């Protein structure tokens, strides 16, 4: 899969494609249905498929403090788009210049002059351009003028529930990981590199891997039962994700994972952490001794849970 960053890096060989536009946060089952249709239309027309995304996401540009927490970092989103067979991703910097483009200017500069789009797949509620004045009807009219077709992506529903990134976030906020998995089509995970931290957990007797988040906000907060994939092996564990209110920190969210019975150096390794069950909310403790007791209780609960899972599997 080819990544093109910005209109300025488009070349003549990039013209002529089947495209779709969106944030694709989560690359959930609704997104995957759009991508499947994109592949079909690209194959029919003998053209490459292209996904147009924005960085930052538009709501993060307009109000970064209230924008929804991301389900995926850009790197992970690109990995999932690659796995879905996308040929090319055009990543546009969402800045004041792009935000100021009218709907007509966006069509002309991005779709026509930039990509030479032959067919476009978008949701029928898609809005774009300055003040979001462009809509599906405008795209159809523009397509008729410039020689490209436009098709509305069908809504995907599961058990009567429309699949969306918002629904996934709500499921995660309620610690409904089964629903989140059904909406995503895979377990919810966070990937990141293990960094050196304060090593306070090690002093408290439960060493943790400090997983780099690289995001302003996270869709989860609290203490969870997790598993981490290391070299193809899933290690059970317990994780805290939050601002660590008991110790003086930087105010940013951190993900700290304790893997049961794991011995080894994880610094610099990239972990994929899957979330399975919420144990409790993050809370501030009156002392480090009280924090240590709570951590020990969390680890004991995690160990009991995972041992129960092993016993259940052995009985099947």
PDB file of C-alpha atoms in Angstrom, residues 41-246:
ATOM      1  CA  UNK A  41     -15.523  -1.227  -7.992  1.00  0.00           C
ATOM      2  CA  UNK A  42     -11.754  -0.818  -8.414  1.00  0.00           C
ATOM      3  CA  UNK A  43     -11.509  -4.340  -9.839  1.00  0.00           C
ATOM      4  CA  UNK A  44     -14.448  -3.706 -12.183  1.00  0.00           C
ATOM      5  CA  UNK A  45     -12.848  -0.525 -13.546  1.00  0.00           C
ATOM      6  CA  UNK A  46      -9.286  -1.845 -13.494  1.00  0.00           C
ATOM      7  CA  UNK A  47      -8.146   1.043 -11.284  1.00  0.00           C
ATOM      8  CA  UNK A  48      -6.355   1.331  -7.931  1.00  0.00           C
ATOM      9  CA  UNK A  49      -8.375   1.935  -4.771  1.00  0.00           C
ATOM     10  CA  UNK A  50      -7.676   5.048  -2.723  1.00  0.00           C
ATOM     11  CA  UNK A  51      -8.765   6.072   0.770  1.00  0.00           C
ATOM     12  CA  UNK A  52      -8.631   9.787   1.611  1.00  0.00           C
ATOM     13  CA  UNK A  53      -8.125  10.509   5.324  1.00  0.00           C
ATOM     14  CA  UNK A  54      -7.296  13.591   7.380  1.00  0.00           C
ATOM     15  CA  UNK A  55      -4.625  14.268   9.987  1.00  0.00           C
ATOM     16  CA  UNK A  56      -5.549  15.599  12.464  1.00  0.00           C
ATOM     17  CA  UNK A  57      -9.164  14.489  12.231  1.00  0.00           C
ATOM     18  CA  UNK A  58     -11.444  17.486  11.592  1.00  0.00           C
ATOM     19  CA  UNK A  59     -12.991  17.617  15.065  1.00  0.00           C
ATOM     20  CA  UNK A  60      -9.507  17.505  16.593  1.00  0.00           C
ATOM     21  CA  UNK A  61      -8.616  20.587  14.530  1.00  0.00           C
ATOM     22  CA  UNK A  62     -11.698  22.566  15.516  1.00  0.00           C
ATOM     23  CA  UNK A  63     -11.678  21.695  19.226  1.00  0.00           C
ATOM     24  CA  UNK A  64      -8.926  19.327  20.356  1.00  0.00           C
ATOM     25  CA  UNK A  65     -10.128  19.392  23.985  1.00  0.00           C
ATOM     26  CA  UNK A  66     -13.597  18.009  23.240  1.00  0.00           C
ATOM     27  CA  UNK A  67     -12.862  15.876  20.176  1.00  0.00           C
ATOM     28  CA  UNK A  68     -13.704  12.179  20.627  1.00  0.00           C
ATOM     29  CA  UNK A  69     -10.921   9.914  21.840  1.00  0.00           C
ATOM     30  CA  UNK A  70      -9.289   8.090  18.974  1.00  0.00           C
ATOM     31  CA  UNK A  71      -9.815   4.376  18.617  1.00  0.00           C
ATOM     32  CA  UNK A  72      -6.655   4.104  16.505  1.00  0.00           C
ATOM     33  CA  UNK A  73      -3.428   5.976  16.033  1.00  0.00           C
ATOM     34  CA  UNK A  74      -2.545   6.805  12.434  1.00  0.00           C
ATOM     35  CA  UNK A  75       0.070   4.061  12.213  1.00  0.00           C
ATOM     36  CA  UNK A  76      -2.394   1.392  13.329  1.00  0.00           C
ATOM     37  CA  UNK A  77      -5.102   2.734  11.018  1.00  0.00           C
ATOM     38  CA  UNK A  78      -2.739   2.457   8.059  1.00  0.00           C
ATOM     39  CA  UNK A  79      -1.858  -1.120   9.030  1.00  0.00           C
ATOM     40  CA  UNK A  80      -5.535  -2.086   9.069  1.00  0.00           C
ATOM     41  CA  UNK A  81      -6.243  -0.333   5.757  1.00  0.00           C
ATOM     42  CA  UNK A  82      -3.314  -2.230   4.255  1.00  0.00           C
ATOM     43  CA  UNK A  83      -4.753  -5.491   5.582  1.00  0.00           C
ATOM     44  CA  UNK A  84      -8.056  -4.637   3.853  1.00  0.00           C
ATOM     45  CA  UNK A  85      -6.307  -4.525   0.481  1.00  0.00           C
ATOM     46  CA  UNK A  86      -6.301  -0.748  -0.045  1.00  0.00           C
ATOM     47  CA  UNK A  87      -3.856   0.253  -2.795  1.00  0.00           C
ATOM     48  CA  UNK A  88      -3.268   3.863  -1.799  1.00  0.00           C
ATOM     49  CA  UNK A  89      -3.957   6.260   1.073  1.00  0.00           C
ATOM     50  CA  UNK A  90      -3.979  10.024   0.569  1.00  0.00           C
ATOM     51  CA  UNK A  91      -3.463  11.669   3.962  1.00  0.00           C
ATOM     52  CA  UNK A  92      -4.427  15.343   3.884  1.00  0.00           C
ATOM     53  CA  UNK A  93      -3.255  17.760   6.563  1.00  0.00           C
ATOM     54  CA  UNK A  94      -6.441  19.219   8.015  1.00  0.00           C
ATOM     55  CA  UNK A  95      -5.390  22.813   8.539  1.00  0.00           C
ATOM     56  CA  UNK A  96      -6.837  26.283   8.036  1.00  0.00           C
ATOM     57  CA  UNK A  97      -6.198  26.135   4.309  1.00  0.00           C
ATOM     58  CA  UNK A  98      -8.048  22.853   3.840  1.00  0.00           C
ATOM     59  CA  UNK A  99     -10.785  23.894   6.257  1.00  0.00           C
ATOM     60  CA  UNK A 100     -11.374  27.044   4.173  1.00  0.00           C
ATOM     61  CA  UNK A 101     -11.953  25.205   0.888  1.00  0.00           C
ATOM     62  CA  UNK A 102     -15.511  25.414  -0.390  1.00  0.00           C
ATOM     63  CA  UNK A 103     -17.210  22.185  -1.409  1.00  0.00           C
ATOM     64  CA  UNK A 104     -16.584  23.020  -5.080  1.00  0.00           C
ATOM     65  CA  UNK A 105     -12.918  23.797  -4.428  1.00  0.00           C
ATOM     66  CA  UNK A 106     -12.491  20.528  -2.532  1.00  0.00           C
ATOM     67  CA  UNK A 107     -13.981  18.586  -5.434  1.00  0.00           C
ATOM     68  CA  UNK A 108     -11.839  20.387  -8.000  1.00  0.00           C
ATOM     69  CA  UNK A 109      -8.537  20.352  -6.126  1.00  0.00           C
ATOM     70  CA  UNK A 110      -8.713  16.954  -4.431  1.00  0.00           C
ATOM     71  CA  UNK A 111     -11.002  14.711  -6.443  1.00  0.00           C
ATOM     72  CA  UNK A 112     -10.652  16.054  -9.994  1.00  0.00           C
ATOM     73  CA  UNK A 113      -7.263  17.731 -10.399  1.00  0.00           C
ATOM     74  CA  UNK A 114      -5.499  15.757  -7.672  1.00  0.00           C
ATOM     75  CA  UNK A 115      -6.767  12.183  -7.899  1.00  0.00           C
ATOM     76  CA  UNK A 116      -8.676  12.085 -11.168  1.00  0.00           C
ATOM     77  CA  UNK A 117     -11.388  10.087  -9.404  1.00  0.00           C
ATOM     78  CA  UNK A 118     -13.502   7.853 -11.639  1.00  0.00           C
ATOM     79  CA  UNK A 119     -15.797   6.533  -8.923  1.00  0.00           C
ATOM     80  CA  UNK A 120     -16.486   7.651  -5.350  1.00  0.00           C
ATOM     81  CA  UNK A 121     -17.918   5.632  -2.448  1.00  0.00           C
ATOM     82  CA  UNK A 122     -19.230   7.724   0.472  1.00  0.00           C
ATOM     83  CA  UNK A 123     -21.931   7.582   3.097  1.00  0.00           C
ATOM     84  CA  UNK A 124     -25.183   9.300   2.155  1.00  0.00           C
ATOM     85  CA  UNK A 125     -24.741  11.542   5.227  1.00  0.00           C
ATOM     86  CA  UNK A 126     -21.221  12.622   4.232  1.00  0.00           C
ATOM     87  CA  UNK A 127     -20.591  16.379   4.602  1.00  0.00           C
ATOM     88  CA  UNK A 128     -17.530  18.326   3.487  1.00  0.00           C
ATOM     89  CA  UNK A 129     -16.190  21.721   2.492  1.00  0.00           C
ATOM     90  CA  UNK A 130     -16.225  25.021   4.368  1.00  0.00           C
ATOM     91  CA  UNK A 131     -19.067  24.996   6.918  1.00  0.00           C
ATOM     92  CA  UNK A 132     -19.908  21.435   5.729  1.00  0.00           C
ATOM     93  CA  UNK A 133     -22.036  22.757   2.885  1.00  0.00           C
ATOM     94  CA  UNK A 134     -21.110  19.915   0.542  1.00  0.00           C
ATOM     95  CA  UNK A 135     -23.303  16.816   0.713  1.00  0.00           C
ATOM     96  CA  UNK A 136     -24.102  13.639  -1.209  1.00  0.00           C
ATOM     97  CA  UNK A 137     -26.380  15.440  -3.676  1.00  0.00           C
ATOM     98  CA  UNK A 138     -23.623  17.969  -4.396  1.00  0.00           C
ATOM     99  CA  UNK A 139     -21.163  15.136  -5.059  1.00  0.00           C
ATOM    100  CA  UNK A 140     -23.587  13.505  -7.485  1.00  0.00           C
ATOM    101  CA  UNK A 141     -24.006  16.796  -9.332  1.00  0.00           C
ATOM    102  CA  UNK A 142     -20.230  17.325  -9.380  1.00  0.00           C
ATOM    103  CA  UNK A 143     -19.688  13.808 -10.636  1.00  0.00           C
ATOM    104  CA  UNK A 144     -22.051  14.389 -13.537  1.00  0.00           C
ATOM    105  CA  UNK A 145     -20.113  17.547 -14.425  1.00  0.00           C
ATOM    106  CA  UNK A 146     -16.613  16.080 -14.079  1.00  0.00           C
ATOM    107  CA  UNK A 147     -17.138  12.513 -15.238  1.00  0.00           C
ATOM    108  CA  UNK A 148     -17.095  10.406 -12.100  1.00  0.00           C
ATOM    109  CA  UNK A 149     -19.832   8.300 -10.532  1.00  0.00           C
ATOM    110  CA  UNK A 150     -20.904   8.453  -6.893  1.00  0.00           C
ATOM    111  CA  UNK A 151     -22.403   5.632  -4.847  1.00  0.00           C
ATOM    112  CA  UNK A 152     -23.804   5.696  -1.322  1.00  0.00           C
ATOM    113  CA  UNK A 153     -22.251   3.201   1.068  1.00  0.00           C
ATOM    114  CA  UNK A 154     -24.846   1.043   2.775  1.00  0.00           C
ATOM    115  CA  UNK A 155     -25.211   1.278   6.546  1.00  0.00           C
ATOM    116  CA  UNK A 156     -24.100  -1.848   8.394  1.00  0.00           C
ATOM    117  CA  UNK A 157     -26.257  -2.921  11.323  1.00  0.00           C
ATOM    118  CA  UNK A 158     -25.635  -5.576  13.954  1.00  0.00           C
ATOM    119  CA  UNK A 159     -28.647  -6.693  15.955  1.00  0.00           C
ATOM    120  CA  UNK A 160     -30.439  -3.530  14.852  1.00  0.00           C
ATOM    121  CA  UNK A 161     -27.533  -1.306  15.943  1.00  0.00           C
ATOM    122  CA  UNK A 162     -25.867   0.902  13.331  1.00  0.00           C
ATOM    123  CA  UNK A 163     -22.129   0.317  13.334  1.00  0.00           C
ATOM    124  CA  UNK A 164     -20.179   3.519  13.925  1.00  0.00           C
ATOM    125  CA  UNK A 165     -17.054   4.772  15.696  1.00  0.00           C
ATOM    126  CA  UNK A 166     -19.329   6.551  18.176  1.00  0.00           C
ATOM    127  CA  UNK A 167     -21.059   3.276  19.049  1.00  0.00           C
ATOM    128  CA  UNK A 168     -17.683   1.615  19.603  1.00  0.00           C
ATOM    129  CA  UNK A 169     -16.613   4.420  21.946  1.00  0.00           C
ATOM    130  CA  UNK A 170     -19.857   4.117  23.908  1.00  0.00           C
ATOM    131  CA  UNK A 171     -19.388   0.355  24.228  1.00  0.00           C
ATOM    132  CA  UNK A 172     -15.860   0.893  25.540  1.00  0.00           C
ATOM    133  CA  UNK A 173     -17.030   3.594  27.954  1.00  0.00           C
ATOM    134  CA  UNK A 174     -19.445   1.031  29.422  1.00  0.00           C
ATOM    135  CA  UNK A 175     -16.739  -1.671  29.401  1.00  0.00           C
ATOM    136  CA  UNK A 176     -18.895  -3.740  27.031  1.00  0.00           C
ATOM    137  CA  UNK A 177     -15.996  -5.384  25.249  1.00  0.00           C
ATOM    138  CA  UNK A 178     -18.176  -8.060  23.678  1.00  0.00           C
ATOM    139  CA  UNK A 179     -20.251  -5.414  21.895  1.00  0.00           C
ATOM    140  CA  UNK A 180     -17.114  -3.488  20.931  1.00  0.00           C
ATOM    141  CA  UNK A 181     -15.682  -6.660  19.404  1.00  0.00           C
ATOM    142  CA  UNK A 182     -18.859  -7.309  17.417  1.00  0.00           C
ATOM    143  CA  UNK A 183     -18.827  -3.746  16.075  1.00  0.00           C
ATOM    144  CA  UNK A 184     -15.119  -3.782  15.265  1.00  0.00           C
ATOM    145  CA  UNK A 185     -14.974  -7.347  14.006  1.00  0.00           C
ATOM    146  CA  UNK A 186     -11.987  -7.956  16.300  1.00  0.00           C
ATOM    147  CA  UNK A 187     -11.097  -7.364  19.971  1.00  0.00           C
ATOM    148  CA  UNK A 188     -10.323  -3.777  20.945  1.00  0.00           C
ATOM    149  CA  UNK A 189      -6.587  -3.318  21.284  1.00  0.00           C
ATOM    150  CA  UNK A 190      -4.062  -0.565  21.890  1.00  0.00           C
ATOM    151  CA  UNK A 191      -0.608  -0.864  20.347  1.00  0.00           C
ATOM    152  CA  UNK A 192       2.475   0.982  21.490  1.00  0.00           C
ATOM    153  CA  UNK A 193       6.160   0.849  22.269  1.00  0.00           C
ATOM    154  CA  UNK A 194       7.342   0.046  25.805  1.00  0.00           C
ATOM    155  CA  UNK A 195       9.211   3.019  27.263  1.00  0.00           C
ATOM    156  CA  UNK A 196      11.194   3.607  30.435  1.00  0.00           C
ATOM    157  CA  UNK A 197       8.956   5.123  33.107  1.00  0.00           C
ATOM    158  CA  UNK A 198       9.263   6.130  36.753  1.00  0.00           C
ATOM    159  CA  UNK A 199       9.649   2.446  37.728  1.00  0.00           C
ATOM    160  CA  UNK A 200       7.393   3.090  40.720  1.00  0.00           C
ATOM    161  CA  UNK A 201       5.403  -0.106  40.092  1.00  0.00           C
ATOM    162  CA  UNK A 202       8.620  -2.106  40.273  1.00  0.00           C
ATOM    163  CA  UNK A 203       9.334  -0.552  43.690  1.00  0.00           C
ATOM    164  CA  UNK A 204       5.818  -1.570  44.755  1.00  0.00           C
ATOM    165  CA  UNK A 205       6.488  -5.171  43.754  1.00  0.00           C
ATOM    166  CA  UNK A 206       4.539  -5.332  40.485  1.00  0.00           C
ATOM    167  CA  UNK A 207       6.719  -4.288  37.512  1.00  0.00           C
ATOM    168  CA  UNK A 208       4.769  -2.894  34.595  1.00  0.00           C
ATOM    169  CA  UNK A 209       5.401  -2.200  30.945  1.00  0.00           C
ATOM    170  CA  UNK A 210       4.842   1.508  30.261  1.00  0.00           C
ATOM    171  CA  UNK A 211       3.194   1.447  26.821  1.00  0.00           C
ATOM    172  CA  UNK A 212       3.467   4.650  24.809  1.00  0.00           C
ATOM    173  CA  UNK A 213       0.015   6.020  23.906  1.00  0.00           C
ATOM    174  CA  UNK A 214       0.842   9.038  21.698  1.00  0.00           C
ATOM    175  CA  UNK A 215      -2.670  10.429  21.861  1.00  0.00           C
ATOM    176  CA  UNK A 216      -4.343  13.361  23.566  1.00  0.00           C
ATOM    177  CA  UNK A 217      -7.300  11.335  24.849  1.00  0.00           C
ATOM    178  CA  UNK A 218      -8.022   7.632  25.258  1.00  0.00           C
ATOM    179  CA  UNK A 219     -11.395   5.845  25.030  1.00  0.00           C
ATOM    180  CA  UNK A 220     -10.779   3.902  28.262  1.00  0.00           C
ATOM    181  CA  UNK A 221      -9.839   4.742  31.816  1.00  0.00           C
ATOM    182  CA  UNK A 222      -9.520   2.411  34.784  1.00  0.00           C
ATOM    183  CA  UNK A 223      -8.061  -0.992  35.653  1.00  0.00           C
ATOM    184  CA  UNK A 224      -8.664  -3.885  33.241  1.00  0.00           C
ATOM    185  CA  UNK A 225      -8.000  -7.536  32.608  1.00  0.00           C
ATOM    186  CA  UNK A 226      -5.854  -7.608  29.480  1.00  0.00           C
ATOM    187  CA  UNK A 227      -3.683  -9.828  27.349  1.00  0.00           C
ATOM    188  CA  UNK A 228      -0.577  -8.727  25.478  1.00  0.00           C
ATOM    189  CA  UNK A 229       0.768 -10.356  22.349  1.00  0.00           C
ATOM    190  CA  UNK A 230       4.516 -10.929  22.462  1.00  0.00           C
ATOM    191  CA  UNK A 231       6.098 -12.818  19.550  1.00  0.00           C
ATOM    192  CA  UNK A 232       2.785 -14.496  18.760  1.00  0.00           C
ATOM    193  CA  UNK A 233       2.123 -15.551  22.374  1.00  0.00           C
ATOM    194  CA  UNK A 234      -0.706 -13.970  24.391  1.00  0.00           C
ATOM    195  CA  UNK A 235       0.314 -13.202  27.961  1.00  0.00           C
ATOM    196  CA  UNK A 236      -2.480 -12.580  30.488  1.00  0.00           C
ATOM    197  CA  UNK A 237      -2.230  -9.576  32.708  1.00  0.00           C
ATOM    198  CA  UNK A 238      -3.785  -6.541  34.316  1.00  0.00           C
ATOM    199  CA  UNK A 239      -3.473  -2.927  33.164  1.00  0.00           C
ATOM    200  CA  UNK A 240      -4.113   0.576  34.400  1.00  0.00           C
ATOM    201  CA  UNK A 241      -4.915   3.274  31.892  1.00  0.00           C
ATOM    202  CA  UNK A 242      -5.296   6.826  33.136  1.00  0.00           C
ATOM    203  CA  UNK A 243      -3.507   9.799  34.664  1.00  0.00           C
ATOM    204  CA  UNK A 244      -2.169   8.011  37.791  1.00  0.00           C
ATOM    205  CA  UNK A 245      -3.760  10.368  40.361  1.00  0.00           C
ATOM    206  CA  UNK A 246      -1.935   8.923  43.384  1.00  0.00           C
TER     207      UNK A 246
END
